[in-house]
A tleap script that builds the chain and sets N, CA, C and O, in Angstrom:
source leaprc.protein.ff14SB
mol = sequence {
  NMET ILE GLY GLU ILE SER LEU PHE GLY VAL
  TYR VAL PRO ALA LEU LEU LEU LEU ALA VAL
  ALA ALA LEU ALA MET ALA GLY LEU LEU SER
  ARG ILE LEU GLN LEU ALA GLY PHE TYR ARG
  LEU ILE ALA TYR ARG PRO LEU VAL ASP LEU
  CYS LEU PHE MET PHE ILE LEU GLY LEU LEU
  VAL HIE LEU THR ILE PRO TYR GLY GLN CLYS
}
set mol.1.N position { 12.894 -2.175 8.641 }
set mol.1.CA position { 12.624 -0.886 8.047 }
set mol.1.C position { 13.456 0.151 8.765 }
set mol.1.O position { 13.436 0.228 9.994 }
set mol.2.N position { 14.194 0.955 8.000 }
set mol.2.CA position { 14.971 2.018 8.612 }
set mol.2.C position { 14.124 3.266 8.735 }
set mol.2.O position { 13.068 3.367 8.110 }
set mol.3.N position { 14.579 4.218 9.537 }
set mol.3.CA position { 13.781 5.405 9.799 }
set mol.3.C position { 13.705 6.384 8.651 }
set mol.3.O position { 12.628 6.901 8.355 }
set mol.4.N position { 14.839 6.655 7.987 }
set mol.4.CA position { 14.864 7.655 6.934 }
set mol.4.C position { 15.714 7.172 5.777 }
set mol.4.O position { 16.642 6.382 5.949 }
set mol.5.N position { 15.376 7.668 4.588 }
set mol.5.CA position { 16.123 7.339 3.377 }
set mol.5.C position { 16.515 8.656 2.720 }
set mol.5.O position { 15.688 9.561 2.606 }
set mol.6.N position { 17.748 8.769 2.293 }
set mol.6.CA position { 18.234 9.983 1.650 }
set mol.6.C position { 17.956 9.923 0.149 }
set mol.6.O position { 18.445 9.031 -0.544 }
set mol.7.N position { 17.170 10.877 -0.346 }
set mol.7.CA position { 16.904 11.013 -1.779 }
set mol.7.C position { 17.452 12.354 -2.231 }
set mol.7.O position { 16.877 13.399 -1.928 }
set mol.8.N position { 18.550 12.325 -2.948 }
set mol.8.CA position { 19.190 13.526 -3.457 }
set mol.8.C position { 19.514 14.508 -2.342 }
set mol.8.O position { 19.392 15.718 -2.530 }
set mol.9.N position { 19.922 14.008 -1.194 }
set mol.9.CA position { 20.308 14.841 -0.070 }
set mol.9.C position { 19.166 15.237 0.850 }
set mol.9.O position { 19.390 15.930 1.843 }
set mol.10.N position { 17.960 14.818 0.545 }
set mol.10.CA position { 16.793 15.134 1.371 }
set mol.10.C position { 16.354 13.855 2.071 }
set mol.10.O position { 16.112 12.835 1.426 }
set mol.11.N position { 16.255 13.917 3.384 }
set mol.11.CA position { 15.827 12.741 4.137 }
set mol.11.C position { 14.307 12.622 4.114 }
set mol.11.O position { 13.583 13.544 4.490 }
set mol.12.N position { 13.853 11.472 3.667 }
set mol.12.CA position { 12.424 11.198 3.534 }
set mol.12.C position { 12.103 10.012 4.429 }
set mol.12.O position { 12.838 9.024 4.426 }
set mol.13.N position { 11.009 10.089 5.202 }
set mol.13.CA position { 10.641 8.930 6.024 }
set mol.13.C position { 10.359 7.705 5.154 }
set mol.13.O position { 9.721 7.799 4.105 }
set mol.14.N position { 10.843 6.572 5.610 }
set mol.14.CA position { 10.661 5.338 4.853 }
set mol.14.C position { 9.183 4.970 4.748 }
set mol.14.O position { 8.754 4.404 3.742 }
set mol.15.N position { 8.414 5.285 5.768 }
set mol.15.CA position { 6.984 4.973 5.730 }
set mol.15.C position { 6.280 5.754 4.626 }
set mol.15.O position { 5.327 5.254 4.029 }
set mol.16.N position { 6.738 6.980 4.344 }
set mol.16.CA position { 6.160 7.763 3.257 }
set mol.16.C position { 6.410 7.100 1.914 }
set mol.16.O position { 5.516 7.043 1.070 }
set mol.17.N position { 7.614 6.603 1.714 }
set mol.17.CA position { 7.917 5.907 0.461 }
set mol.17.C position { 7.123 4.615 0.327 }
set mol.17.O position { 6.656 4.267 -0.758 }
set mol.18.N position { 6.978 3.912 1.437 }
set mol.18.CA position { 6.168 2.689 1.401 }
set mol.18.C position { 4.699 3.008 1.134 }
set mol.18.O position { 4.015 2.251 0.445 }
set mol.19.N position { 4.210 4.122 1.675 }
set mol.19.CA position { 2.817 4.509 1.453 }
set mol.19.C position { 2.579 4.872 -0.012 }
set mol.19.O position { 1.531 4.545 -0.568 }
set mol.20.N position { 3.538 5.542 -0.634 }
set mol.20.CA position { 3.409 5.872 -2.061 }
set mol.20.C position { 3.408 4.597 -2.899 }
set mol.20.O position { 2.620 4.465 -3.836 }
set mol.21.N position { 4.287 3.667 -2.563 }
set mol.21.CA position { 4.310 2.389 -3.286 }
set mol.21.C position { 3.009 1.621 -3.073 }
set mol.21.O position { 2.479 1.027 -4.012 }
set mol.22.N position { 2.494 1.631 -1.848 }
set mol.22.CA position { 1.234 0.932 -1.565 }
set mol.22.C position { 0.068 1.593 -2.290 }
set mol.22.O position { -0.852 0.908 -2.736 }
set mol.23.N position { 0.099 2.911 -2.410 }
set mol.23.CA position { -0.962 3.616 -3.130 }
set mol.23.C position { -0.967 3.233 -4.608 }
set mol.23.O position { -2.025 3.022 -5.199 }
set mol.24.N position { 0.221 3.147 -5.196 }
set mol.24.CA position { 0.314 2.743 -6.605 }
set mol.24.C position { -0.163 1.304 -6.792 }
set mol.24.O position { -0.886 1.004 -7.742 }
set mol.25.N position { 0.241 0.423 -5.889 }
set mol.25.CA position { -0.162 -0.977 -6.000 }
set mol.25.C position { -1.660 -1.142 -5.766 }
set mol.25.O position { -2.308 -1.942 -6.440 }
set mol.26.N position { -2.214 -0.393 -4.817 }
set mol.26.CA position { -3.650 -0.476 -4.554 }
set mol.26.C position { -4.451 0.075 -5.725 }
set mol.26.O position { -5.512 -0.453 -6.060 }
set mol.27.N position { -3.947 1.133 -6.344 }
set mol.27.CA position { -4.626 1.674 -7.523 }
set mol.27.C position { -4.644 0.684 -8.673 }
set mol.27.O position { -5.656 0.538 -9.360 }
set mol.28.N position { -3.534 0.010 -8.881 }
set mol.28.CA position { -3.456 -0.998 -9.934 }
set mol.28.C position { -4.382 -2.179 -9.637 }
set mol.28.O position { -5.088 -2.660 -10.523 }
set mol.29.N position { -4.372 -2.641 -8.390 }
set mol.29.CA position { -5.240 -3.754 -8.011 }
set mol.29.C position { -6.715 -3.365 -8.072 }
set mol.29.O position { -7.562 -4.182 -8.431 }
set mol.30.N position { -7.017 -2.119 -7.721 }
set mol.30.CA position { -8.397 -1.639 -7.808 }
set mol.30.C position { -8.879 -1.620 -9.253 }
set mol.30.O position { -10.025 -1.962 -9.543 }
set mol.31.N position { -7.991 -1.215 -10.153 }
set mol.31.CA position { -8.352 -1.200 -11.572 }
set mol.31.C position { -8.611 -2.623 -12.079 }
set mol.31.O position { -9.551 -2.858 -12.837 }
set mol.32.N position { -7.777 -3.553 -11.656 }
set mol.32.CA position { -7.956 -4.949 -12.063 }
set mol.32.C position { -9.272 -5.503 -11.523 }
set mol.32.O position { -9.996 -6.199 -12.234 }
set mol.33.N position { -9.580 -5.190 -10.255 }
set mol.33.CA position { -10.837 -5.664 -9.668 }
set mol.33.C position { -12.039 -5.038 -10.363 }
set mol.33.O position { -13.077 -5.683 -10.511 }
set mol.34.N position { -11.902 -3.780 -10.791 }
set mol.34.CA position { -12.991 -3.128 -11.499 }
set mol.34.C position { -13.229 -3.791 -12.855 }
set mol.34.O position { -14.374 -4.016 -13.247 }
set mol.35.N position { -12.160 -4.098 -13.560 }
set mol.35.CA position { -12.304 -4.754 -14.862 }
set mol.35.C position { -12.865 -6.168 -14.727 }
set mol.35.O position { -13.549 -6.655 -15.627 }
set mol.36.N position { -12.576 -6.826 -13.605 }
set mol.36.CA position { -13.087 -8.182 -13.378 }
set mol.36.C position { -14.544 -8.188 -12.914 }
set mol.36.O position { -15.166 -9.249 -12.862 }
set mol.37.N position { -15.096 -7.020 -12.575 }
set mol.37.CA position { -16.485 -6.953 -12.136 }
set mol.37.C position { -16.680 -7.224 -10.660 }
set mol.37.O position { -17.799 -7.496 -10.226 }
set mol.38.N position { -15.615 -7.156 -9.880 }
set mol.38.CA position { -15.699 -7.447 -8.446 }
set mol.38.C position { -16.508 -6.391 -7.694 }
set mol.38.O position { -17.194 -6.712 -6.723 }
set mol.39.N position { -16.434 -5.147 -8.132 }
set mol.39.CA position { -17.079 -4.065 -7.394 }
set mol.39.C position { -18.604 -4.062 -7.536 }
set mol.39.O position { -19.284 -3.300 -6.848 }
set mol.40.N position { -19.139 -4.893 -8.407 }
set mol.40.CA position { -20.598 -5.015 -8.477 }
set mol.40.C position { -21.157 -5.699 -7.239 }
set mol.40.O position { -22.335 -5.544 -6.914 }
set mol.41.N position { -20.301 -6.464 -6.541 }
set mol.41.CA position { -20.728 -7.203 -5.356 }
set mol.41.C position { -20.541 -6.406 -4.067 }
set mol.41.O position { -20.962 -6.854 -3.000 }
set mol.42.N position { -19.918 -5.239 -4.150 }
set mol.42.CA position { -19.547 -4.449 -2.975 }
set mol.42.C position { -20.524 -3.294 -2.804 }
set mol.42.O position { -20.886 -2.627 -3.773 }
set mol.43.N position { -20.948 -3.062 -1.569 }
set mol.43.CA position { -21.894 -1.992 -1.304 }
set mol.43.C position { -21.209 -0.632 -1.184 }
set mol.43.O position { -21.773 0.372 -1.616 }
set mol.44.N position { -20.005 -0.576 -0.607 }
set mol.44.CA position { -19.340 0.697 -0.367 }
set mol.44.C position { -17.892 0.592 -0.834 }
set mol.44.O position { -17.014 0.158 -0.089 }
set mol.45.N position { -17.662 0.995 -2.071 }
set mol.45.CA position { -16.350 0.825 -2.701 }
set mol.45.C position { -15.218 1.593 -2.009 }
set mol.45.O position { -14.129 1.035 -1.874 }
set mol.46.N position { -15.413 2.845 -1.561 }
set mol.46.CA position { -14.292 3.548 -0.923 }
set mol.46.C position { -13.749 2.832 0.314 }
set mol.46.O position { -12.547 2.886 0.576 }
set mol.47.N position { -14.608 2.170 1.070 }
set mol.47.CA position { -14.146 1.433 2.236 }
set mol.47.C position { -13.300 0.228 1.825 }
set mol.47.O position { -12.308 -0.088 2.482 }
set mol.48.N position { -13.682 -0.429 0.763 }
set mol.48.CA position { -12.903 -1.557 0.255 }
set mol.48.C position { -11.554 -1.074 -0.253 }
set mol.48.O position { -10.538 -1.730 -0.022 }
set mol.49.N position { -11.528 0.064 -0.940 }
set mol.49.CA position { -10.266 0.615 -1.431 }
set mol.49.C position { -9.353 1.017 -0.277 }
set mol.49.O position { -8.142 0.810 -0.352 }
set mol.50.N position { -9.904 1.579 0.772 }
set mol.50.CA position { -9.105 1.945 1.944 }
set mol.50.C position { -8.526 0.699 2.612 }
set mol.50.O position { -7.351 0.677 2.980 }
set mol.51.N position { -9.342 -0.324 2.766 }
set mol.51.CA position { -8.859 -1.566 3.373 }
set mol.51.C position { -7.796 -2.236 2.504 }
set mol.51.O position { -6.848 -2.825 3.024 }
set mol.52.N position { -7.951 -2.150 1.201 }
set mol.52.CA position { -6.959 -2.693 0.283 }
set mol.52.C position { -5.628 -1.963 0.427 }
set mol.52.O position { -4.569 -2.591 0.447 }
set mol.53.N position { -5.683 -0.628 0.527 }
set mol.53.CA position { -4.471 0.165 0.717 }
set mol.53.C position { -3.799 -0.165 2.044 }
set mol.53.O position { -2.581 -0.338 2.097 }
set mol.54.N position { -4.577 -0.252 3.107 }
set mol.54.CA position { -4.002 -0.543 4.425 }
set mol.54.C position { -3.404 -1.946 4.467 }
set mol.54.O position { -2.366 -2.148 5.097 }
set mol.55.N position { -4.026 -2.902 3.820 }
set mol.55.CA position { -3.495 -4.264 3.773 }
set mol.55.C position { -2.163 -4.300 3.031 }
set mol.55.O position { -1.210 -4.926 3.495 }
set mol.56.N position { -2.093 -3.635 1.889 }
set mol.56.CA position { -0.855 -3.624 1.108 }
set mol.56.C position { 0.232 -2.870 1.859 }
set mol.56.O position { 1.386 -3.299 1.851 }
set mol.57.N position { -0.100 -1.756 2.509 }
set mol.57.CA position { 0.886 -1.005 3.281 }
set mol.57.C position { 1.411 -1.838 4.442 }
set mol.57.O position { 2.618 -1.860 4.686 }
set mol.58.N position { 0.539 -2.514 5.152 }
set mol.58.CA position { 0.968 -3.384 6.246 }
set mol.58.C position { 1.858 -4.511 5.769 }
set mol.58.O position { 2.823 -4.874 6.442 }
set mol.59.N position { 1.540 -5.068 4.608 }
set mol.59.CA position { 2.356 -6.131 4.042 }
set mol.59.C position { 3.745 -5.613 3.660 }
set mol.59.O position { 4.747 -6.286 3.904 }
set mol.60.N position { 3.807 -4.424 3.065 }
set mol.60.CA position { 5.097 -3.846 2.702 }
set mol.60.C position { 5.943 -3.534 3.933 }
set mol.60.O position { 7.149 -3.777 3.936 }
set mol.61.N position { 5.320 -3.000 4.967 }
set mol.61.CA position { 6.052 -2.702 6.198 }
set mol.61.C position { 6.562 -3.988 6.824 }
set mol.61.O position { 7.704 -4.059 7.278 }
set mol.62.N position { 5.720 -4.993 6.845 }
set mol.62.CA position { 6.130 -6.276 7.425 }
set mol.62.C position { 7.295 -6.892 6.656 }
set mol.62.O position { 8.191 -7.487 7.254 }
set mol.63.N position { 7.284 -6.751 5.353 }
set mol.63.CA position { 8.338 -7.341 4.539 }
set mol.63.C position { 9.651 -6.567 4.601 }
set mol.63.O position { 10.703 -7.121 4.280 }
set mol.64.N position { 9.615 -5.302 5.005 }
set mol.64.CA position { 10.834 -4.492 5.050 }
set mol.64.C position { 11.452 -4.425 6.434 }
set mol.64.O position { 12.534 -3.858 6.582 }
set mol.65.N position { 10.817 -4.974 7.445 }
set mol.65.CA position { 11.391 -4.977 8.781 }
set mol.65.C position { 12.491 -6.030 8.841 }
set mol.65.O position { 12.256 -7.177 8.461 }
set mol.66.N position { 13.687 -5.671 9.310 }
set mol.66.CA position { 14.734 -6.696 9.467 }
set mol.66.C position { 14.295 -7.754 10.476 }
set mol.66.O position { 13.525 -7.469 11.393 }
set mol.67.N position { 14.786 -8.964 10.297 }
set mol.67.CA position { 14.324 -10.095 11.108 }
set mol.67.C position { 14.603 -9.920 12.591 }
set mol.67.O position { 13.825 -10.412 13.409 }
set mol.68.N position { 15.672 -9.244 12.973 }
set mol.68.CA position { 16.018 -9.124 14.378 }
set mol.68.C position { 15.230 -8.087 15.136 }
set mol.68.O position { 15.350 -8.026 16.360 }
set mol.69.N position { 14.414 -7.248 14.470 }
set mol.69.CA position { 13.734 -6.137 15.133 }
set mol.69.C position { 12.261 -6.379 15.376 }
set mol.69.O position { 11.551 -5.440 15.737 }
set mol.70.N position { 11.774 -7.573 15.198 }
set mol.70.CA position { 10.334 -7.817 15.376 }
set mol.70.C position { 9.955 -7.888 16.803 }
set mol.70.O position { 8.783 -8.088 17.121 }
savepdb mol mol.pdb
quit
């Protein structure tokens, strides 16, 4: 993962872009889980959604780190 990415001349932190992508993916997965009836088994849905977002963000960060920098 590099530190910054240039978007139209504006440097944006790469982690911010990954967080936006993770938020979109977590929202989509949350919708799928809701349609499947998974949230009927969960006592506190916001905590599950937060953990889902953090898991996806961690996975994206792990996948974007170059192999030599671990």
